[in-house]
Short mmCIF file of C-alpha atoms (C1' of nucleotides) in Angstrom, two decimals:
data_model
loop_
_atom_site.label_atom_id
_atom_site.label_comp_id
_atom_site.label_asym_id
_atom_site.label_seq_id
_atom_site.Cartn_x
_atom_site.Cartn_y
_atom_site.Cartn_z
CA MET A 14 1.46 -26.79 21.08
CA THR A 15 -0.74 -23.72 21.21
CA VAL A 16 -1.72 -21.49 18.33
CA ASN A 17 0.53 -18.78 19.71
CA GLU A 18 3.53 -21.08 19.77
CA THR A 19 2.83 -22.19 16.23
CA MET A 20 3.01 -18.61 15.07
CA THR A 21 5.96 -17.41 17.11
CA ASP A 22 8.29 -20.42 16.89
CA ALA A 23 9.02 -19.90 13.24
CA ALA A 24 9.64 -16.23 13.99
CA GLU A 25 12.45 -16.89 16.45
CA SER A 26 15.11 -16.93 13.76
CA ASP A 27 13.70 -14.17 11.55
CA PRO A 28 10.96 -11.79 12.65
CA LEU A 29 9.96 -11.25 9.05
CA GLN A 30 8.95 -14.93 8.92
CA ARG A 31 6.04 -14.16 11.22
CA LEU A 32 2.80 -15.25 9.61
CA GLY A 33 1.36 -11.73 9.78
CA PHE A 34 4.35 -10.35 7.90
CA LEU A 35 4.31 -13.23 5.42
CA LEU A 36 0.66 -12.65 4.62
CA ALA A 37 1.25 -8.91 4.29
CA ARG A 38 4.23 -9.39 2.00
CA HIS A 39 2.70 -11.99 -0.30
CA GLY A 40 -0.44 -9.89 -0.44
CA ALA A 41 1.61 -6.86 -1.47
CA VAL A 42 3.29 -8.83 -4.23
CA ALA A 43 -0.05 -10.16 -5.46
CA ASN A 44 -1.37 -6.62 -5.41
CA SER A 45 1.65 -5.37 -7.30
CA ARG A 46 1.29 -8.01 -9.99
CA VAL A 47 -2.41 -7.36 -10.51
CA HIS A 48 -1.59 -3.66 -10.55
CA HIS A 49 0.91 -4.24 -13.34
CA ALA A 50 -1.50 -6.43 -15.29
CA PHE A 51 -4.03 -3.61 -15.37
CA GLU A 52 -1.37 -1.14 -16.42
CA THR A 53 -0.50 -3.22 -19.46
CA CYS A 54 -4.11 -2.58 -20.52
CA GLY A 55 -3.70 1.13 -19.92
CA LEU A 56 -5.70 1.06 -16.70
CA ALA A 57 -4.82 2.29 -13.24
CA ALA A 58 -5.30 -0.39 -10.58
CA ARG A 59 -8.55 0.96 -9.22
CA GLN A 60 -9.86 1.73 -12.67
CA GLY A 61 -9.40 -1.95 -13.44
CA THR A 62 -11.14 -3.01 -10.24
CA THR A 63 -13.96 -0.61 -11.05
CA LEU A 64 -14.43 -2.16 -14.48
CA MET A 65 -14.47 -5.62 -12.90
CA LEU A 66 -17.21 -4.56 -10.49
CA LEU A 67 -19.26 -3.00 -13.27
CA GLY A 68 -18.67 -6.05 -15.43
CA THR A 69 -20.76 -8.23 -13.13
CA SER A 70 -23.23 -5.69 -11.83
CA GLY A 71 -23.74 -3.84 -15.12
CA SER A 72 -24.33 -0.52 -13.42
CA MET A 73 -24.05 0.95 -9.92
CA GLY A 74 -24.57 4.21 -8.10
CA GLN A 75 -21.40 6.06 -7.17
CA GLN A 76 -22.11 5.62 -3.47
CA ALA A 77 -22.23 1.83 -3.77
CA LEU A 78 -19.23 1.87 -6.07
CA ALA A 79 -17.16 3.90 -3.61
CA ALA A 80 -18.12 1.54 -0.80
CA ALA A 81 -17.20 -1.54 -2.83
CA LEU A 82 -13.86 -0.05 -3.82
CA GLU A 83 -13.29 1.21 -0.28
CA VAL A 84 -12.37 4.67 -1.48
CA ASP A 85 -13.71 8.09 -0.59
CA PRO A 86 -16.44 9.33 -2.96
CA SER A 87 -14.19 12.24 -3.86
CA VAL A 88 -11.48 9.81 -4.96
CA LEU A 89 -13.98 7.87 -7.04
CA VAL A 90 -14.63 11.03 -9.05
CA GLY A 91 -11.09 10.98 -10.39
CA ILE A 92 -11.25 7.26 -11.18
CA LEU A 93 -14.50 7.67 -13.10
CA ASN A 94 -13.34 10.80 -14.92
CA GLY A 95 -10.50 8.80 -16.43
CA LEU A 96 -12.73 5.86 -17.33
CA GLU A 97 -15.44 8.08 -18.79
CA SER A 98 -13.13 10.22 -20.90
CA ALA A 99 -11.74 6.96 -22.31
CA GLY A 100 -15.29 5.92 -23.18
CA LEU A 101 -15.18 2.86 -20.92
CA VAL A 102 -18.03 3.86 -18.62
CA GLU A 103 -20.95 6.29 -18.69
CA ARG A 104 -22.48 8.43 -15.97
CA ARG A 105 -26.24 8.75 -16.25
CA ARG A 106 -28.52 10.80 -14.03
CA ASP A 107 -30.90 8.68 -12.02
CA ALA A 108 -34.37 9.75 -13.21
CA ALA A 109 -35.90 8.84 -9.84
CA ASP A 110 -33.38 10.88 -7.84
CA ARG A 111 -31.59 13.43 -9.95
CA ARG A 112 -28.82 13.84 -7.39
CA ARG A 113 -27.53 10.36 -8.12
CA HIS A 114 -25.29 9.23 -10.94
CA ILE A 115 -25.68 5.71 -12.25
CA VAL A 116 -22.39 4.44 -13.60
CA ALA A 117 -22.66 1.90 -16.41
CA ILE A 118 -19.99 0.04 -18.33
CA THR A 119 -19.99 0.62 -22.08
CA ASP A 120 -19.43 -1.92 -24.86
CA GLU A 121 -15.95 -0.52 -25.24
CA GLY A 122 -15.47 -0.98 -21.51
CA ARG A 123 -16.53 -4.61 -21.70
CA CYS A 124 -14.09 -5.16 -24.52
CA LEU A 125 -11.18 -3.82 -22.49
CA LEU A 126 -12.42 -5.61 -19.38
CA ALA A 127 -12.12 -8.93 -21.17
CA LYS A 128 -8.48 -8.20 -21.94
CA ALA A 129 -7.85 -7.03 -18.39
CA GLN A 130 -9.37 -10.19 -16.96
CA ASP A 131 -7.15 -12.28 -19.19
CA ALA A 132 -4.14 -10.34 -17.96
CA VAL A 133 -5.16 -10.84 -14.33
CA ALA A 134 -5.78 -14.53 -14.91
CA GLU A 135 -2.32 -14.80 -16.40
CA VAL A 136 -0.82 -13.10 -13.35
CA GLU A 137 -2.63 -15.54 -11.08
CA GLN A 138 -1.37 -18.49 -13.06
CA GLY A 139 2.13 -17.12 -12.58
CA LEU A 140 1.67 -16.54 -8.86
CA PHE A 141 0.06 -19.89 -8.14
CA ALA A 142 1.83 -22.04 -10.72
CA ASP A 143 3.43 -24.20 -8.04
CA LEU A 144 0.14 -24.95 -6.31
CA SER A 145 -2.08 -27.87 -7.27
CA PRO A 146 -5.83 -27.31 -7.73
CA GLU A 147 -6.32 -28.85 -4.29
CA GLU A 148 -3.81 -26.48 -2.75
CA ILE A 149 -5.44 -23.51 -4.43
CA THR A 150 -8.77 -24.54 -2.97
CA ALA A 151 -7.09 -24.98 0.41
CA LEU A 152 -5.48 -21.53 0.23
CA ARG A 153 -8.80 -19.96 -0.66
CA GLY A 154 -10.42 -21.70 2.29
CA LEU A 155 -7.69 -20.70 4.72
CA LEU A 156 -7.75 -17.07 3.60
CA ALA A 157 -11.51 -17.07 4.13
CA LYS A 158 -10.90 -18.08 7.75
CA VAL A 159 -8.58 -15.18 8.42
CA ARG A 160 -10.48 -12.68 10.53
CA THR A 161 -10.77 -9.73 8.23
CA THR A 162 -14.20 -8.28 8.63
CA PRO A 163 -15.48 -6.43 5.56
CA GLY A 164 -15.57 -3.04 7.23
CA ASP A 165 -11.95 -3.36 8.30
CA PRO A 166 -9.60 -0.47 7.79
CA VAL A 167 -7.31 -1.48 4.95
CA CYS A 168 -4.08 0.43 4.94
CA THR A 169 -1.68 -0.24 2.12
CA GLU A 170 1.25 1.64 3.52
CA GLN A 171 4.35 -0.33 4.08
CA MET B 9 -10.21 -29.49 -13.54
CA THR B 10 -7.19 -27.38 -14.42
CA VAL B 11 -5.45 -24.89 -12.18
CA ASN B 12 -6.81 -22.07 -14.29
CA GLU B 13 -10.39 -23.28 -13.87
CA THR B 14 -9.91 -23.63 -10.15
CA MET B 15 -8.96 -19.99 -9.95
CA THR B 16 -11.50 -18.55 -12.34
CA ASP B 17 -14.61 -20.56 -11.47
CA ALA B 18 -15.05 -18.91 -8.11
CA ALA B 19 -14.58 -15.56 -9.80
CA GLU B 20 -17.53 -15.96 -12.13
CA SER B 21 -19.98 -14.50 -9.64
CA ASP B 22 -17.73 -11.85 -8.13
CA PRO B 23 -14.44 -10.76 -9.67
CA LEU B 24 -13.17 -9.66 -6.28
CA GLN B 25 -13.30 -13.32 -5.22
CA ARG B 26 -10.38 -14.05 -7.52
CA LEU B 27 -7.56 -15.61 -5.56
CA GLY B 28 -5.16 -12.84 -6.54
CA PHE B 29 -7.52 -10.21 -5.20
CA LEU B 30 -8.25 -12.23 -2.07
CA LEU B 31 -4.58 -12.60 -1.28
CA ALA B 32 -4.00 -8.90 -1.93
CA ARG B 33 -6.90 -7.89 0.30
CA HIS B 34 -6.12 -10.16 3.23
CA GLY B 35 -2.51 -9.10 2.96
CA ALA B 36 -3.52 -5.47 3.11
CA VAL B 37 -5.59 -6.09 6.23
CA ALA B 38 -2.75 -8.00 7.87
CA ASN B 39 -0.43 -5.14 6.99
CA SER B 40 -2.87 -2.63 8.40
CA ARG B 41 -3.19 -4.50 11.68
CA VAL B 42 0.55 -4.86 12.14
CA HIS B 43 0.87 -1.19 11.25
CA HIS B 44 -1.58 -0.32 13.99
CA ALA B 45 0.17 -2.57 16.51
CA PHE B 46 3.41 -0.69 15.96
CA GLU B 47 1.65 2.63 16.28
CA THR B 48 0.34 1.72 19.72
CA CYS B 49 4.02 1.51 20.70
CA GLY B 50 4.70 4.91 19.19
CA LEU B 51 6.45 3.45 16.15
CA ALA B 52 5.80 4.02 12.46
CA ALA B 53 5.37 0.75 10.56
CA ARG B 54 8.82 0.71 9.01
CA GLN B 55 10.43 1.88 12.21
CA GLY B 56 8.95 -1.21 13.85
CA THR B 57 10.17 -3.48 11.07
CA THR B 58 13.61 -1.89 11.34
CA LEU B 59 13.74 -2.63 15.07
CA MET B 60 12.70 -6.22 14.38
CA LEU B 61 15.51 -6.64 11.87
CA LEU B 62 18.05 -5.13 14.25
CA GLY B 63 16.68 -7.24 17.07
CA THR B 64 17.95 -10.43 15.45
CA SER B 65 20.99 -9.12 13.64
CA GLY B 66 22.18 -6.76 16.39
CA SER B 67 23.63 -4.27 13.93
CA MET B 68 23.64 -3.70 10.17
CA GLY B 69 25.01 -1.27 7.62
CA GLN B 70 22.49 1.15 6.15
CA GLN B 71 22.87 -0.37 2.70
CA ALA B 72 21.90 -3.83 3.94
CA LEU B 73 19.15 -2.35 6.06
CA ALA B 74 17.66 -0.45 3.13
CA ALA B 75 17.76 -3.61 1.01
CA ALA B 76 16.08 -5.69 3.71
CA LEU B 77 13.35 -3.08 4.19
CA GLU B 78 13.03 -2.61 0.43
CA VAL B 79 13.21 1.15 0.71
CA ASP B 80 15.46 3.69 -0.95
CA PRO B 81 18.54 4.59 1.12
CA SER B 82 17.30 8.19 1.20
CA VAL B 83 14.06 7.02 2.78
CA LEU B 84 15.95 4.99 5.34
CA VAL B 85 17.59 8.20 6.55
CA GLY B 86 14.25 9.52 7.74
CA ILE B 87 13.34 6.25 9.43
CA LEU B 88 16.65 6.11 11.30
CA ASN B 89 16.54 9.79 12.26
CA GLY B 90 13.31 9.14 14.11
CA LEU B 91 14.61 6.01 15.79
CA GLU B 92 17.92 7.59 16.74
CA SER B 93 16.44 10.77 18.19
CA ALA B 94 14.22 8.52 20.31
CA GLY B 95 17.33 6.71 21.52
CA LEU B 96 16.23 3.35 20.09
CA VAL B 97 19.15 2.88 17.69
CA GLU B 98 22.65 4.29 17.25
CA ARG B 99 24.61 5.14 14.12
CA ARG B 100 28.33 4.40 14.43
CA ARG B 101 31.01 5.08 11.83
CA ASP B 102 32.57 1.91 10.48
CA ALA B 103 36.24 2.16 11.46
CA ALA B 104 37.27 0.02 8.49
CA ASP B 105 35.38 2.15 5.95
CA ARG B 106 34.53 5.56 7.29
CA ARG B 107 31.88 6.13 4.62
CA ARG B 108 29.66 3.50 6.19
CA HIS B 109 27.31 3.82 9.13
CA ILE B 110 26.71 0.79 11.28
CA VAL B 111 23.25 0.90 12.82
CA ALA B 112 22.89 -0.82 16.18
CA ILE B 113 19.88 -1.30 18.42
CA THR B 114 20.20 0.17 21.93
CA ASP B 115 19.05 -1.33 25.22
CA GLU B 116 16.15 1.09 25.13
CA GLY B 117 15.40 -0.12 21.61
CA ARG B 118 15.36 -3.75 22.73
CA CYS B 119 12.98 -2.84 25.52
CA LEU B 120 10.51 -1.23 23.13
CA LEU B 121 11.02 -4.01 20.61
CA ALA B 122 9.83 -6.56 23.16
CA LYS B 123 6.61 -4.61 23.61
CA ALA B 124 6.19 -4.22 19.85
CA GLN B 125 6.65 -7.94 19.32
CA ASP B 126 4.02 -8.66 21.93
CA ALA B 127 1.65 -6.28 20.15
CA VAL B 128 2.30 -7.94 16.80
CA ALA B 129 1.82 -11.40 18.31
CA GLU B 130 -1.48 -10.24 19.71
CA VAL B 131 -2.54 -8.97 16.30
CA GLU B 132 -1.66 -12.32 14.76
CA GLN B 133 -3.65 -14.18 17.37
CA GLY B 134 -6.59 -11.99 16.42
CA LEU B 135 -6.15 -12.52 12.70
CA PHE B 136 -5.64 -16.27 12.91
CA ALA B 137 -7.86 -17.06 15.87
CA ASP B 138 -10.15 -19.24 13.77
CA LEU B 139 -7.30 -21.35 12.40
CA SER B 140 -6.03 -24.46 14.15
CA PRO B 141 -2.28 -24.95 14.60
CA GLU B 142 -2.40 -27.37 11.67
CA GLU B 143 -4.15 -24.82 9.49
CA ILE B 144 -1.63 -22.16 10.43
CA THR B 145 1.17 -24.47 9.40
CA ALA B 146 -0.70 -25.22 6.19
CA LEU B 147 -1.20 -21.52 5.44
CA ARG B 148 2.46 -20.84 6.04
CA GLY B 149 3.37 -23.67 3.67
CA LEU B 150 0.99 -22.53 0.97
CA LEU B 151 2.17 -18.93 1.14
CA ALA B 152 5.72 -20.19 0.78
CA LYS B 153 4.71 -21.85 -2.49
CA VAL B 154 3.34 -18.64 -3.95
CA ARG B 155 5.82 -17.44 -6.54
CA THR B 156 7.07 -14.22 -5.05
CA THR B 157 10.77 -14.02 -5.67
CA PRO B 158 12.65 -11.93 -3.10
CA GLY B 159 13.69 -9.22 -5.55
CA ASP B 160 10.10 -8.73 -6.65
CA PRO B 161 8.72 -5.26 -7.02
CA VAL B 162 6.38 -4.77 -4.08
CA CYS B 163 3.90 -2.03 -4.65
CA THR B 164 1.60 -1.17 -1.80
CA GLU B 165 -0.76 1.06 -3.72
CA GLN B 166 -4.35 -0.02 -3.78
"C1'" DT C 30 36.24 7.81 -10.47
"C1'" DA C 31 33.10 5.07 -7.46
"C1'" DT C 32 30.56 4.52 -3.21
"C1'" DT C 33 28.07 5.76 1.35
"C1'" DG C 34 25.04 8.42 3.36
"C1'" DT C 35 22.50 12.90 3.19
"C1'" DT C 36 19.75 16.67 1.47
"C1'" DA C 37 16.62 19.08 -1.78
"C1'" DT C 38 13.19 19.26 -5.24
"C1'" DA C 39 9.20 18.03 -7.49
"C1'" DC C 40 5.55 14.90 -7.94
"C1'" DT C 41 1.74 11.81 -6.50
"C1'" DC C 42 -1.64 10.30 -3.38
"C1'" DT C 43 -4.84 11.10 0.18
"C1'" DA C 44 -7.84 13.21 3.52
"C1'" DT C 45 -10.61 17.01 4.76
"C1'" DA C 46 -13.71 20.16 4.13
"C1'" DA C 47 -16.23 23.49 1.35
"C1'" DC C 48 -19.44 23.80 -2.54
"C1'" DT C 49 -23.71 22.73 -6.03
"C1'" DA C 50 -27.79 20.67 -7.08
"C1'" DT C 51 -31.24 18.15 -5.78
"C1'" DA C 52 -34.41 16.10 -2.19
"C1'" DT D 27 -32.03 20.29 6.70
"C1'" DA D 28 -29.96 16.29 4.56
"C1'" DT D 29 -27.88 13.83 0.72
"C1'" DA D 30 -25.09 12.80 -3.95
"C1'" DG D 31 -21.58 14.20 -6.29
"C1'" DT D 32 -17.84 17.57 -7.17
"C1'" DT D 33 -14.03 20.66 -6.37
"C1'" DA D 34 -10.19 22.79 -3.75
"C1'" DT D 35 -6.74 22.86 -0.37
"C1'" DA D 36 -3.24 21.12 2.46
"C1'" DG D 37 -0.54 17.32 4.16
"C1'" DA D 38 2.05 13.05 3.86
"C1'" DG D 39 4.72 9.95 1.18
"C1'" DT D 40 7.86 8.91 -2.63
"C1'" DA D 41 11.19 9.15 -6.29
"C1'" DT D 42 14.80 11.48 -8.46
"C1'" DA D 43 18.74 13.67 -8.63
"C1'" DA D 44 22.36 16.60 -6.74
"C1'" DC D 45 25.69 16.80 -2.87
"C1'" DA D 46 29.67 15.98 0.72
"C1'" DA D 47 32.81 12.77 2.58
"C1'" DT D 48 35.53 8.91 1.93
"C1'" DA D 49 37.55 5.14 -0.76
#
DNA sequence: TATTGTTATACTCTATAACTATA
DNA sequence: TATAGTTATAGAGTATAACAATA
């Protein structure tokens, strides 16, 4: 049996059982759940992701932040405006290059981040409750083998 | 090691390595690729999915179609208008209940559907080229164990 | 009165390009 | 002239609710 047959056989009965569709659908649900977890903390999805990034890096330039979030720099402005007016992050001028803004997470931001991470962890436990630790490791490994190069266009439309 | 530790340990270094995020991201890429495959056939993503559904069922009422596509009936109108004006599907009044429209795929629709399915299969071969048939089966099985109940809210925002 | 499909309105999101301030 | 960030505009997509036809 070839790889192609493995993927198409199961699709004979229902085209939406195709592996590509399955991955897209389960990914959308996972996204939706994480989205909702952030919202319970009063954060928009990408605001939450931004806090997570800043939580490990401490501070980043807006350029790097936009690249990591895969959003246009002009979109990042809106995300940061919300976070900054809530006192969760700070924009500081880079002394070495006064064009740049260094975005840093505040103590208040770290406090909320902790809650957000708990909420996301809870969502994951709900999503993967029926998988054993071994299966979770296996899923992680298999996802890593899916050919999705970092620079890939990621469209979230349905 | 508990399930929770399995999921959080890998996230210590990079929060975007969390399994929930990974699944969301790979799903988004898969979605994007399928999206693009349909577009090469001149179909919007949900138009393609609609054709796939009609390809196996032959014909469906708009209510059932909207439910299967998880879109509002008013959104389905736009999708079907495009497909019908292109001659790919037909709307017929249900003789038994003249309020209902039965949507049926045309011969022309089946012809384009075949091409679209080839394009999607090609996308899948690209995505899963590094996975053996056994791994593909394993991935399918693991995804099936992810707790995503059918009626789940699926949000595709990033 | 309830239901099927349709239309209309307002709202959100995004992409593009112009703008400013610095280099 | 080029770059970092910001703002403004227009377009697409969506959700909500009103609507006509039929039950």
